[in-house]
Short mmCIF file of C-alpha atoms and ligand atoms in Angstrom, two decimals:
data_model
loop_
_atom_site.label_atom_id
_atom_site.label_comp_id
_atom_site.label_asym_id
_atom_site.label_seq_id
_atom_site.Cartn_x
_atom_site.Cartn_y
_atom_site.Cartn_z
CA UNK K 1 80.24 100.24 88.39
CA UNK K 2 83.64 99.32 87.62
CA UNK K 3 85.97 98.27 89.78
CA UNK K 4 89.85 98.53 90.96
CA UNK K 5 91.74 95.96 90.84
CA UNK K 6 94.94 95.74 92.98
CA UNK K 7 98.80 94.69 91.74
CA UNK K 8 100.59 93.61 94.89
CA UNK K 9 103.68 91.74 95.95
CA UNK K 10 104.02 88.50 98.01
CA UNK K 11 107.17 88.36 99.78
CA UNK K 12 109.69 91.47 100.56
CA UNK K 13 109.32 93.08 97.51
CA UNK K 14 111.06 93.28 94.59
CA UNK K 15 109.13 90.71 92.63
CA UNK K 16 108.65 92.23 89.46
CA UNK K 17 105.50 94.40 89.83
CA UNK K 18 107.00 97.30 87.78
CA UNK K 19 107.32 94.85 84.67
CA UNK K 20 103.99 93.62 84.98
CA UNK K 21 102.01 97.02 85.53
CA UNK K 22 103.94 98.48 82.72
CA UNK K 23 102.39 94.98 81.03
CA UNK K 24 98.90 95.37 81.84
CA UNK K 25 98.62 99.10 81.68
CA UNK K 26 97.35 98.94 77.82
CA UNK K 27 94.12 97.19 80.00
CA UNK K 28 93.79 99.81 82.40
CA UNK K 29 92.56 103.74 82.44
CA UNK K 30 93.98 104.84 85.35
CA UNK K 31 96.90 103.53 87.73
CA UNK K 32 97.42 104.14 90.35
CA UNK K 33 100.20 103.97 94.03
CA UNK K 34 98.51 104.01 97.26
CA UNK K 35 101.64 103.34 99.75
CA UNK K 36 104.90 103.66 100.00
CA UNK K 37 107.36 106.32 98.38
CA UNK K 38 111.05 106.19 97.08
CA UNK K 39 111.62 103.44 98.63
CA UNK K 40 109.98 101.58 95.88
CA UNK K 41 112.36 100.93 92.91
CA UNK K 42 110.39 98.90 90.27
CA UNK K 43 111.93 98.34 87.50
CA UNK K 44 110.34 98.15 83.30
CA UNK K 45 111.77 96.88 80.62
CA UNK K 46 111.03 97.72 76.69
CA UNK K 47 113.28 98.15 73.32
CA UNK K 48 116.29 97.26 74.83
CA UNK K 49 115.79 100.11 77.57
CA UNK K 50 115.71 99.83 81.09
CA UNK K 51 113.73 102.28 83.43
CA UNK K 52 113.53 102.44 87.14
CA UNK K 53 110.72 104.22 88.79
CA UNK K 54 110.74 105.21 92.15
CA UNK K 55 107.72 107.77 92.70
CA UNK K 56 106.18 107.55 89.61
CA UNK K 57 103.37 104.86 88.75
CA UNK K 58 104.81 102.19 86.81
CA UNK K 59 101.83 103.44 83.93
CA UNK K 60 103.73 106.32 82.70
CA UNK K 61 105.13 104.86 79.64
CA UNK K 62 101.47 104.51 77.96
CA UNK K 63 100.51 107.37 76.45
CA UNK K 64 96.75 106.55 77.30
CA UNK K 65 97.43 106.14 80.98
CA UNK K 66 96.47 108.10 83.79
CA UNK K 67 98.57 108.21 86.49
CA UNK K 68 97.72 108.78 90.16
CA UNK K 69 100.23 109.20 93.34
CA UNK K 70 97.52 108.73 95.56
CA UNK K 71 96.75 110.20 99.87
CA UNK K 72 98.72 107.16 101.24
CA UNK K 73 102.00 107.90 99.38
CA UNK K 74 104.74 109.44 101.04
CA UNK K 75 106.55 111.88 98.39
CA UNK K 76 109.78 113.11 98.11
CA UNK K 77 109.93 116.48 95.68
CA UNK K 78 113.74 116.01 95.67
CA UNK K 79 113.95 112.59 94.20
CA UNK K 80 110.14 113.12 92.45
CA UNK K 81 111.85 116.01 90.57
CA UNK K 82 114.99 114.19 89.46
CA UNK K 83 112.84 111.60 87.99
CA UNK K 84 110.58 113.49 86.08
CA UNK K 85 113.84 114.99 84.29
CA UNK K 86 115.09 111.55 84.00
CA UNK K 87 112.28 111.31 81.57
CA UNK K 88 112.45 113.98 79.51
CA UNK K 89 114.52 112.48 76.87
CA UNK K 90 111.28 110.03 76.21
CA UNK K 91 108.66 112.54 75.58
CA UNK K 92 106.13 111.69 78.20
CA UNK K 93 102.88 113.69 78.81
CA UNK K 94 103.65 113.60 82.11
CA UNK K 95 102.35 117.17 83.13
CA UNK K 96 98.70 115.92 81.52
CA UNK K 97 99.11 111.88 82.37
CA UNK K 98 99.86 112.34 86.10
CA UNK K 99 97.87 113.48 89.13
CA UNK K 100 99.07 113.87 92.52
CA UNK K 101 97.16 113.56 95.70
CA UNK K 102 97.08 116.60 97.88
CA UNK K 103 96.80 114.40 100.82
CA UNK K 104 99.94 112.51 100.18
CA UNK K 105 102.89 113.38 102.99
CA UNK K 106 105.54 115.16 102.29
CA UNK K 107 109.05 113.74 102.98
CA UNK K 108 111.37 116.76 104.04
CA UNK K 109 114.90 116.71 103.94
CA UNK K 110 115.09 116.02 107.84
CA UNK K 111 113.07 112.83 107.46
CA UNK K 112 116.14 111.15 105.83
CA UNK K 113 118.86 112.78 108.29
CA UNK K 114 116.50 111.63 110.78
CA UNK K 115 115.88 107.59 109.56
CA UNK K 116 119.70 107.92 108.78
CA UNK K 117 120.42 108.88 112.44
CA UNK K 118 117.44 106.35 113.90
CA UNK K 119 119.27 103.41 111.98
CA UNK K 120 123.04 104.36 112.92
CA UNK K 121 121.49 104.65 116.84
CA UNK K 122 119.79 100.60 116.27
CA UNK K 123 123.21 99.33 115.87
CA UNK K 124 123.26 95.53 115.61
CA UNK K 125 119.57 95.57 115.39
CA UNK K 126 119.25 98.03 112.76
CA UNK K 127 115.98 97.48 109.77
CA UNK K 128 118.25 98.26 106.58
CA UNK K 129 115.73 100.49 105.78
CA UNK K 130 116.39 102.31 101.67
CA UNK K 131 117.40 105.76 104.12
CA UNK K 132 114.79 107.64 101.91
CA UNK K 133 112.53 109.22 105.04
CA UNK K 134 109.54 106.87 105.10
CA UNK K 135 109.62 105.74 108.96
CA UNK K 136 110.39 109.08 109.94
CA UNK K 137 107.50 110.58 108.13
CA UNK K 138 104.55 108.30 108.23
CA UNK K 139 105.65 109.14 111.79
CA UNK K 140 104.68 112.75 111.16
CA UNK K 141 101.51 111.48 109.58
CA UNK K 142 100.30 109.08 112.15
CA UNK K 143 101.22 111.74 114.85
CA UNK K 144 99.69 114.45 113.10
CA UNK K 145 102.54 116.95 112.46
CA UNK K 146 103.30 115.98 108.99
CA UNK K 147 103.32 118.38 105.23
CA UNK K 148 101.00 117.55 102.97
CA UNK K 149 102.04 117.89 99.20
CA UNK K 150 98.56 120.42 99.05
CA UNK K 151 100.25 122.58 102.13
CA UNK K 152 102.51 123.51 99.13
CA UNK K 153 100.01 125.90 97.87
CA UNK K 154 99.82 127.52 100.81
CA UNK K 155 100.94 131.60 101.79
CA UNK K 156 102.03 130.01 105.25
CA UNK K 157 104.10 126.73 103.62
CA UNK K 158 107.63 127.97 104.35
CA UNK K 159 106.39 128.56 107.99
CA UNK K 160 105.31 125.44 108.40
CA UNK K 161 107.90 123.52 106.95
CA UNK K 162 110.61 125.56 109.17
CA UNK K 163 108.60 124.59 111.98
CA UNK K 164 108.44 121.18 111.48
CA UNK K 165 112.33 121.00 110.55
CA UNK K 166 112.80 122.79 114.19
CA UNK K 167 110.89 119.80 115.86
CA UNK K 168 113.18 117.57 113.99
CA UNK K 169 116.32 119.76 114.66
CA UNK K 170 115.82 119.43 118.37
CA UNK K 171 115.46 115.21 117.83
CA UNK K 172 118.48 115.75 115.58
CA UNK K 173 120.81 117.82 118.16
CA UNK K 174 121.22 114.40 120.30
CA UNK K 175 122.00 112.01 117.15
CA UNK K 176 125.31 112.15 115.72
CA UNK K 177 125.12 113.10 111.89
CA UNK K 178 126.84 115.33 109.95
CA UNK K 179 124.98 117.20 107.08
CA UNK K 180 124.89 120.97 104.91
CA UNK K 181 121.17 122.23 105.96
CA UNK K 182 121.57 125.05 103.59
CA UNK K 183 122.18 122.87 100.97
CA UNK K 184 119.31 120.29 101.32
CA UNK K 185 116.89 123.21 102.29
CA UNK K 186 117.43 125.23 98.61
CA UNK K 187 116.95 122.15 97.28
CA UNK K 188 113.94 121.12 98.75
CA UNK K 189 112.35 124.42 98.06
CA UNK K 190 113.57 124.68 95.02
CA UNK K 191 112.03 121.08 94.20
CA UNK K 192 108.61 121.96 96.15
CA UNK K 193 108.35 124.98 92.84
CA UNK K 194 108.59 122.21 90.88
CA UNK K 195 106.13 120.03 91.80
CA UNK K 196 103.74 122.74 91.62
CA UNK K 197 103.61 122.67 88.06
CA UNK K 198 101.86 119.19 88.15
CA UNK K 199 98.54 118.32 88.79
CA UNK K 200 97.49 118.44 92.47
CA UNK K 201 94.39 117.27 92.66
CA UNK K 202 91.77 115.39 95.51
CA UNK K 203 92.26 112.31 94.08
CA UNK K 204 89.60 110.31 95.96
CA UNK K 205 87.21 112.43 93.75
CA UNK K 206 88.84 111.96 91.00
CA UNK K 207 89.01 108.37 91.47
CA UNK K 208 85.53 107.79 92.73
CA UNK K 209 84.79 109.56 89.19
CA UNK K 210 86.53 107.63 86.89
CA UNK K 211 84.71 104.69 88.91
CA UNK K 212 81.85 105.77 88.45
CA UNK K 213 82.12 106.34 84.07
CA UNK K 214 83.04 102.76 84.27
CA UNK K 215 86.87 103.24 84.01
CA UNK K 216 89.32 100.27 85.01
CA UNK K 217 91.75 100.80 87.48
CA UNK K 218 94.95 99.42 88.89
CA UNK K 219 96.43 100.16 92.07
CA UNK K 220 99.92 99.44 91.94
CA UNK K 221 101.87 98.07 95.37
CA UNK K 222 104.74 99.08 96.39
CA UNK K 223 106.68 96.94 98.46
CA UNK K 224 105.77 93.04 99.72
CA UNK K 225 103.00 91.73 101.91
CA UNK K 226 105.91 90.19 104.73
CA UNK K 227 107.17 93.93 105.10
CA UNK K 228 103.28 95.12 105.45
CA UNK K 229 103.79 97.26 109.11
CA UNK K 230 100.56 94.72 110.34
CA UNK K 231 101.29 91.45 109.59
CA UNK K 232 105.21 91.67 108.33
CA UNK K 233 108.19 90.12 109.95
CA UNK K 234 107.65 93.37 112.76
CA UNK K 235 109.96 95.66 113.27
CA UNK K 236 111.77 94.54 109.93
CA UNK K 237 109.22 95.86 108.05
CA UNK K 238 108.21 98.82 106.20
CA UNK K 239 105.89 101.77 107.60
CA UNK K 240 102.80 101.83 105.66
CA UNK K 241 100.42 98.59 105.09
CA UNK K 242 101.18 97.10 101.44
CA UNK K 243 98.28 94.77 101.46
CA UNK K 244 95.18 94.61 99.41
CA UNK K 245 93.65 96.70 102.39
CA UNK K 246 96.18 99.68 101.58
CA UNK K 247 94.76 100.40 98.27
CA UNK K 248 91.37 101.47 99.83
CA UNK K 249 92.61 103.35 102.63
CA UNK K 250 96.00 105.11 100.03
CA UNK K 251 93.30 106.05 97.56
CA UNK K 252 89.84 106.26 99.11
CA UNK K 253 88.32 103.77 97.23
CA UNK K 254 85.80 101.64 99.36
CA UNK K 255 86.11 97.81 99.87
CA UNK K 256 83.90 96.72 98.10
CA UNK K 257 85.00 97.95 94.50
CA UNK K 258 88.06 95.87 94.53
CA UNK K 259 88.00 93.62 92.18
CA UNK K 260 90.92 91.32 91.32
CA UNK K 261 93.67 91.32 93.43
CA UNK K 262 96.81 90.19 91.40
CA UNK K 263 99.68 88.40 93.79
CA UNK K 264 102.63 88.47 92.05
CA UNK K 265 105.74 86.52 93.43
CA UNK K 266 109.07 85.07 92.69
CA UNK K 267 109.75 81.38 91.63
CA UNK K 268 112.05 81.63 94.93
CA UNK K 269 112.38 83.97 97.77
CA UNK K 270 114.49 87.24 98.20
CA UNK K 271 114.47 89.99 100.87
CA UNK K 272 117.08 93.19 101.24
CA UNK K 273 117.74 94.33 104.39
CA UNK K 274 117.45 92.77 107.65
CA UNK K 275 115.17 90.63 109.26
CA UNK K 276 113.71 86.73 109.17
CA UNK K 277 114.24 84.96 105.97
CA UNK K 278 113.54 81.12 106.55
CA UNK K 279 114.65 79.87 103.47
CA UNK K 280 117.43 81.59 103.39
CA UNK K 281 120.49 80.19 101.39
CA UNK K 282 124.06 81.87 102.56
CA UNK K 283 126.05 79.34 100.75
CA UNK K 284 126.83 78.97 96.85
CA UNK K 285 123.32 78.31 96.19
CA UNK K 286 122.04 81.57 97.38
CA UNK K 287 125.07 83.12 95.18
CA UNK K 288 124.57 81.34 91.95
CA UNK K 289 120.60 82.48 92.43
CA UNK K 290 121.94 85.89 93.03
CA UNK K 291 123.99 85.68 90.18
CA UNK K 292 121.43 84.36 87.99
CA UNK K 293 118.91 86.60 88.68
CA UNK K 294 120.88 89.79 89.02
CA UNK K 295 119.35 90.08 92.86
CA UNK K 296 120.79 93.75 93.68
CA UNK K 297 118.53 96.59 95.00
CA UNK K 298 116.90 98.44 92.34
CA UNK K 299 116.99 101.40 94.97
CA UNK K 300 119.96 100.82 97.01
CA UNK K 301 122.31 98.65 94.68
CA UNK K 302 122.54 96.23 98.13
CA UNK K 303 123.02 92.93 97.70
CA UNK K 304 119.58 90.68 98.00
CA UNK K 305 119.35 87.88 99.98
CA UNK K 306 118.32 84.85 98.36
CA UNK K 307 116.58 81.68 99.10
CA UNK K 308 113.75 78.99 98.06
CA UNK K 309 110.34 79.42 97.57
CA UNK K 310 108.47 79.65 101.31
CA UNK K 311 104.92 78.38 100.88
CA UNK K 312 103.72 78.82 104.28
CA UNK K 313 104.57 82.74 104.13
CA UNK K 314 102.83 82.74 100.15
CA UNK K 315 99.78 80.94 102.06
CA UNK K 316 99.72 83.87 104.62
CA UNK K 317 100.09 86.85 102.11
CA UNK K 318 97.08 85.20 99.70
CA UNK K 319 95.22 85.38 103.06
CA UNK K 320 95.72 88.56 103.98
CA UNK K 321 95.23 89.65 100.81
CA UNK K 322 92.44 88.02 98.71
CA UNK K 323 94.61 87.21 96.18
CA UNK K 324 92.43 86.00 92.70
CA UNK K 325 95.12 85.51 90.09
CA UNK K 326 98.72 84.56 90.78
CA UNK K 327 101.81 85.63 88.43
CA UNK K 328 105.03 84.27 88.83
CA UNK K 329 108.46 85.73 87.78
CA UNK K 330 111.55 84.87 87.10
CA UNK K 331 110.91 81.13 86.33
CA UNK K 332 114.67 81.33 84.23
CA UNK K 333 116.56 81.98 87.13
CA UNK K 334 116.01 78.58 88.12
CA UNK K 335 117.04 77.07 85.58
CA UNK K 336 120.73 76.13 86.37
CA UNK K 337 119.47 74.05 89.56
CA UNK K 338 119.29 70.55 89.01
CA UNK K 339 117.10 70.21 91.69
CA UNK K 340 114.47 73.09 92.68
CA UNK K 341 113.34 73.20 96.94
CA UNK K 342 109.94 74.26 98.17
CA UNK K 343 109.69 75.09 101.33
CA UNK K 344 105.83 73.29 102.24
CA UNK K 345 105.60 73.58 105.79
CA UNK K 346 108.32 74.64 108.90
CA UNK K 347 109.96 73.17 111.73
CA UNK K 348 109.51 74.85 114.83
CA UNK K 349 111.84 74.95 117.78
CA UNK K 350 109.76 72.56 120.00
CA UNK K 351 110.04 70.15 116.92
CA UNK K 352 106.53 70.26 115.87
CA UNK K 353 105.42 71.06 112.08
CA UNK K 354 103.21 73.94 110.95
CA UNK K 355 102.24 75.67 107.86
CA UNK K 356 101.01 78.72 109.55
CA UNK K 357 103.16 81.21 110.73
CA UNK K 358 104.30 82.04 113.54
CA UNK K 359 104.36 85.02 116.27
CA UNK K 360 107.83 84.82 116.81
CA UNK K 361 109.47 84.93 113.54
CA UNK K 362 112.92 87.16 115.16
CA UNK K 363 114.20 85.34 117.89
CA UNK K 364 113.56 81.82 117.23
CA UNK K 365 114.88 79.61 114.31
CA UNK K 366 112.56 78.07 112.02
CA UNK K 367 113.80 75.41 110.23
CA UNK K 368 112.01 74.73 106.52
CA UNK K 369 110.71 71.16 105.69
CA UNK K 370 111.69 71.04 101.77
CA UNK K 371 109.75 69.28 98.90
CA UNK K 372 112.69 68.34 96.54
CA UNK K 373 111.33 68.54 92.68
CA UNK K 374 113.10 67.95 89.43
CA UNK K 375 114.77 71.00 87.82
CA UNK K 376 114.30 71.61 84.04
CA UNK K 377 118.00 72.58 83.82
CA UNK K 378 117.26 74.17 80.60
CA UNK K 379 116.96 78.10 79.35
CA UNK K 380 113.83 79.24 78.90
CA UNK K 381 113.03 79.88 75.46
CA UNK K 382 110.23 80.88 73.48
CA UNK K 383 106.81 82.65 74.20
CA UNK K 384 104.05 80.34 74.69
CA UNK K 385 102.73 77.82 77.65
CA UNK K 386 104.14 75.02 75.15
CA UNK K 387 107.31 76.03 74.69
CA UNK K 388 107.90 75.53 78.90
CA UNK K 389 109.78 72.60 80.07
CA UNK K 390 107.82 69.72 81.37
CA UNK K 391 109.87 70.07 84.84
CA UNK K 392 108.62 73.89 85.29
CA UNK K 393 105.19 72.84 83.86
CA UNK K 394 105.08 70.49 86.63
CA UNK K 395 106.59 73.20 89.13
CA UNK K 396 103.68 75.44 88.35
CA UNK K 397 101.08 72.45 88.92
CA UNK K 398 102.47 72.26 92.08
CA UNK K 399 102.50 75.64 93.53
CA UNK K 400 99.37 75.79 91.86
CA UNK K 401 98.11 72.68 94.18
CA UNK K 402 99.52 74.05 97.09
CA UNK K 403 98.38 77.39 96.99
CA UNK K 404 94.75 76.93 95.69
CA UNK K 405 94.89 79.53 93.42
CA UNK K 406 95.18 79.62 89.39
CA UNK K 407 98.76 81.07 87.94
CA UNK K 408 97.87 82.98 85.28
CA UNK K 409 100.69 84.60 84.03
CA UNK K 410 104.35 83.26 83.67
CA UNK K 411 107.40 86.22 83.52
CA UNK K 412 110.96 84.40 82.02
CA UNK K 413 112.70 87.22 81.46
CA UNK K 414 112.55 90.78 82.48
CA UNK K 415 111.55 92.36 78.96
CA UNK K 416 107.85 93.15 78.17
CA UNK K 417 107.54 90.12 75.89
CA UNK K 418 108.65 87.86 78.04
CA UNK K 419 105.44 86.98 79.47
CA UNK K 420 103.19 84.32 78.99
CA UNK K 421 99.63 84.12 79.82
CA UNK K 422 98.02 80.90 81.67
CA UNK K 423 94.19 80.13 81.03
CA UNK K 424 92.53 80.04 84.41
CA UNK K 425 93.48 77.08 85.95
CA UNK K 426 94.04 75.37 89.70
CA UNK K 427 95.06 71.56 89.41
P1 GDP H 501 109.55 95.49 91.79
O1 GDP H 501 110.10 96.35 92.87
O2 GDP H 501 108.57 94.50 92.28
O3 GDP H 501 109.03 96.27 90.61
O4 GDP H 501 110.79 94.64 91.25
P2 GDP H 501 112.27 95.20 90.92
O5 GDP H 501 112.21 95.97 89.67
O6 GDP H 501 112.86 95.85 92.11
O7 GDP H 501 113.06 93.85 90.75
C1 GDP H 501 112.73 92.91 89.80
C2 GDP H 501 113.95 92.67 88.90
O8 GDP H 501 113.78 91.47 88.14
C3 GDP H 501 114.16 93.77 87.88
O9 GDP H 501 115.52 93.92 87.63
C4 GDP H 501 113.44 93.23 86.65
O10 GDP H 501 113.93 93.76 85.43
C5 GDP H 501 113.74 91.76 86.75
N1 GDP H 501 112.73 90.84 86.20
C6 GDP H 501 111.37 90.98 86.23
N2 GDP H 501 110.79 89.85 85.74
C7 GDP H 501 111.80 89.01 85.42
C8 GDP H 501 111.85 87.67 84.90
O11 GDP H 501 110.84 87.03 84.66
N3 GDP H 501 113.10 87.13 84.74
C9 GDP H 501 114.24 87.80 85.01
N4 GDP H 501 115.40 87.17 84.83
N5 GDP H 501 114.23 89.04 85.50
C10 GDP H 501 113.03 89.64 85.71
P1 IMO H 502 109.72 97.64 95.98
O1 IMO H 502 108.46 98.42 95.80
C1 IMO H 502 112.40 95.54 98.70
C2 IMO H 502 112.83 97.14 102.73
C3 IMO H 502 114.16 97.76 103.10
C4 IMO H 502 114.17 97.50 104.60
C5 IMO H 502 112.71 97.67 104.99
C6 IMO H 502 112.37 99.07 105.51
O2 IMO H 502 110.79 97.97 95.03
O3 IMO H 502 109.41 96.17 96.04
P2 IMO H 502 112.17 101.50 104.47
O4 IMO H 502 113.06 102.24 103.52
O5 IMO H 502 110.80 101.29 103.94
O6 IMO H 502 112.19 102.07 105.84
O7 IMO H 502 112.85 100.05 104.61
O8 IMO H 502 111.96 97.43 103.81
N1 IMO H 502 112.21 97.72 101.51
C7 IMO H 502 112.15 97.09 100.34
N2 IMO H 502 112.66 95.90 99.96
N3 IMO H 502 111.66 96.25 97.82
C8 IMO H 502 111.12 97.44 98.21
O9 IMO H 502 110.27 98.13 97.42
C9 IMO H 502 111.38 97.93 99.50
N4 IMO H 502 111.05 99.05 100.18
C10 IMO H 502 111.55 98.90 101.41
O10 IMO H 502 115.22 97.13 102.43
O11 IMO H 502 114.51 96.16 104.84
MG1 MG H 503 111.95 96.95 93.67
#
């Protein structure tokens, strides 16, 4: 039988997993999300064009492609309908190329008043979560109250959904927040019409299926490992778990027909939002990387924090996650640092050294021990391993060394074709 194999982000997301699904797809049958909703902004870039998706599978652009939202999505019909028209001008098949999960949640309109409210009440201490529902829902979910996007076939659906917004209306009544319900409620239900068009399906069965004729898969993360609501930098974190583990439980495909699991991470560290960030640079360092590599929210437009490469935390997401392959992007952002920092191992308060790490990440400062290695100070050019500068060629040996498992794909630049492929390899 065939088997899935799983696309999944390293650090606190944004690390390029759009580009590379859209890159791969041509391999794969069927892709597939399996956590996560609008918060998600992965971006793909092709003849000069730049796309971002936010609900949609990151497979859509090829034509031979089917696309699942699978059960552990959260979906938003709102901002799932103003993408689909988005994409109109391209000529998708997206009404035959894309299957949605009846069991994925629904995200109503009071899920974002409410993580809107919930975020203004944290104060100080707030996550800097994207505002698009997904606490306040996978809320619903885990304490069984929730929509389902199949409850939109339904007689009873507007019954239900008025009930639910009461609930949230009576949560709502003590939280300070301004908003037009009529407003957001026509165009919810105007957007829930919508989405009925599209296929609804059970898409375990449909998966288990395609399994089973021997088709490949990819599930597609959303997210980054270090926001994963288990083992992430709790309660700066997201709500759903983004791990390799995700993709069995936000699809219904059993553990043991994963296959690869690709780890895909940045050739340094960003994170948007709050929460721990050891490597952290807030000086003109972290600007110039910001700079270079255009480090704004593809979802929120918010600045991203930026920072060196953290090892120990890479260590602990190919852990967690079984990673097989690793693929790193955006090697030609480094490339106006003389000098390029790894973080190998940190400093904890007591003074002692660890590469693990640990419990408390929030209130206590870790300090990173830094590798210093020679920076190619060049621009990237060219398409093949060859045409890499020794320095970055010796970067990847490195990381390579450190993290015990083979890179096998290099991004330096955030078109398509600016990817180059790695034979298996661990130095
Ligand atoms: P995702 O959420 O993991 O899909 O990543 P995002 O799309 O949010 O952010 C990645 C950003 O980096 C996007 O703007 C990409 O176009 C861009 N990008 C991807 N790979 C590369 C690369 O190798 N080099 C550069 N300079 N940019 C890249
Ligand atoms: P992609 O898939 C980067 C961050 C938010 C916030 C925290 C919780 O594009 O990599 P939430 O809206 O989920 O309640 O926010 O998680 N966050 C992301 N950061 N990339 C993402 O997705 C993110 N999705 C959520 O900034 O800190
Ligand atoms: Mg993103």
């Amino acid at each position: 039988m065939a088997k899935v194999d799983v696309l999944l982000g390293l650090q606190w997301g944004d690390e390029g997993k759009g580009k590379i699904v859209d890159v791969l797809a041509p391999k794969y049958d069927v892709v597939a999300r399996f956590q996560g909703g609008p918060n998600a902004g992965h971006t793909l870039e092709f003849d000069g064009i730049k796309h971002v998706l936010h609900q949609i599978p990151s497979g859509i652009f090829r034509e031979k492609t089917k696309n699942i939202i699978g059960n552990g999505v959260v979906l938003d019909p709102v901002i799932f309908k103003r993408e689909i028209e988005s994409l109109n001008k391209f000529n998708l098949n997206v009404l035959e190329n894309l299957y949605i999960s009846k069991k994925a949640s629904l995200i109503i309109p009071t899920h974002r008043l409410l993580d809107q409210a919930y975020e203004n009440a944290k104060g100080e201490s707030k996550i800097g979560s994207t505002l698009k529902g997904i606490g306040p829902t996978y809320q619903d979910k885990i304490g069984r109250q929730g929509l389902r996007v199949g409850d939109i076939l339904s007689d009873t659906f507007r019954d239900k959904f008025r009930h639910l917004t009461e609930i949230h209306f009576a949560i709502l009544k003590n939280l300070e927040l301004n908003f037009n319900w009529a407003e957001l409620e026509a165009q919810f239900l105007d957007a829930v019409t919508f989405l009925k068009q599209f296929k609804l399906v059970e898409s375990e069965y449909l998966i288990n299926h395609e399994l089973q004729e021997g088709s490949s898969i990819l599930a597609e993360g959303a997210q980054g490992s270090l926001l994963d609501i288990d083992f992430g930098s709790y309660p700066f974190v997201t709500s759903s778990n983004t791990v390799t583990a995700g993709a069995c439980t936000g699809l219904g495909v059993a553990p043991r027909h994963i296959g690869e699991v690709y780890g895909i991470f940045k050739a340094y560290s960003t994170r948007v939002g709050s929460g721990p960030f050891p490597t952290e640079l807030q000086n003109e360092e972290g600007e110039l990387m910001r700079k270079q590599g255009n480090e704004f929210g593809s979802t929120t437009g918010r600045p991203r924090r930026c920072g060196w490469i953290d090892i120990p935390s890479l260590k602990y997401s190919i852990m967690i996650n079984g990673v097989t392959q690793l693929l790193m992007m955006k090697a030609d952002v480094l490339s106006v640092f003389p000098t390029i920092k790894v973080c190998t191992k940190y400093q904890l308060k007591d003074g002692s050294i660890t590469s693990a790490l640990p419990y408390e990440l929030v209130n206590e400062k870790i300090t990173p021990v830094y590798e210093n290695l020679k920076g190619w100070n060049v621009p990237i050019t060219g398409n093949s391993l060859n045409d890499l500068p020794e320095e970055l060629s010796q970067y990847i040996d490195f990381l390579e060394d450190e993290l015990q498992v083979p890179i096998t794909l290099i991004s330096t630049g955030p078109d398509r074709l600016q990817t180059i492929l790695r034979p298996l390899s661990v130095v």
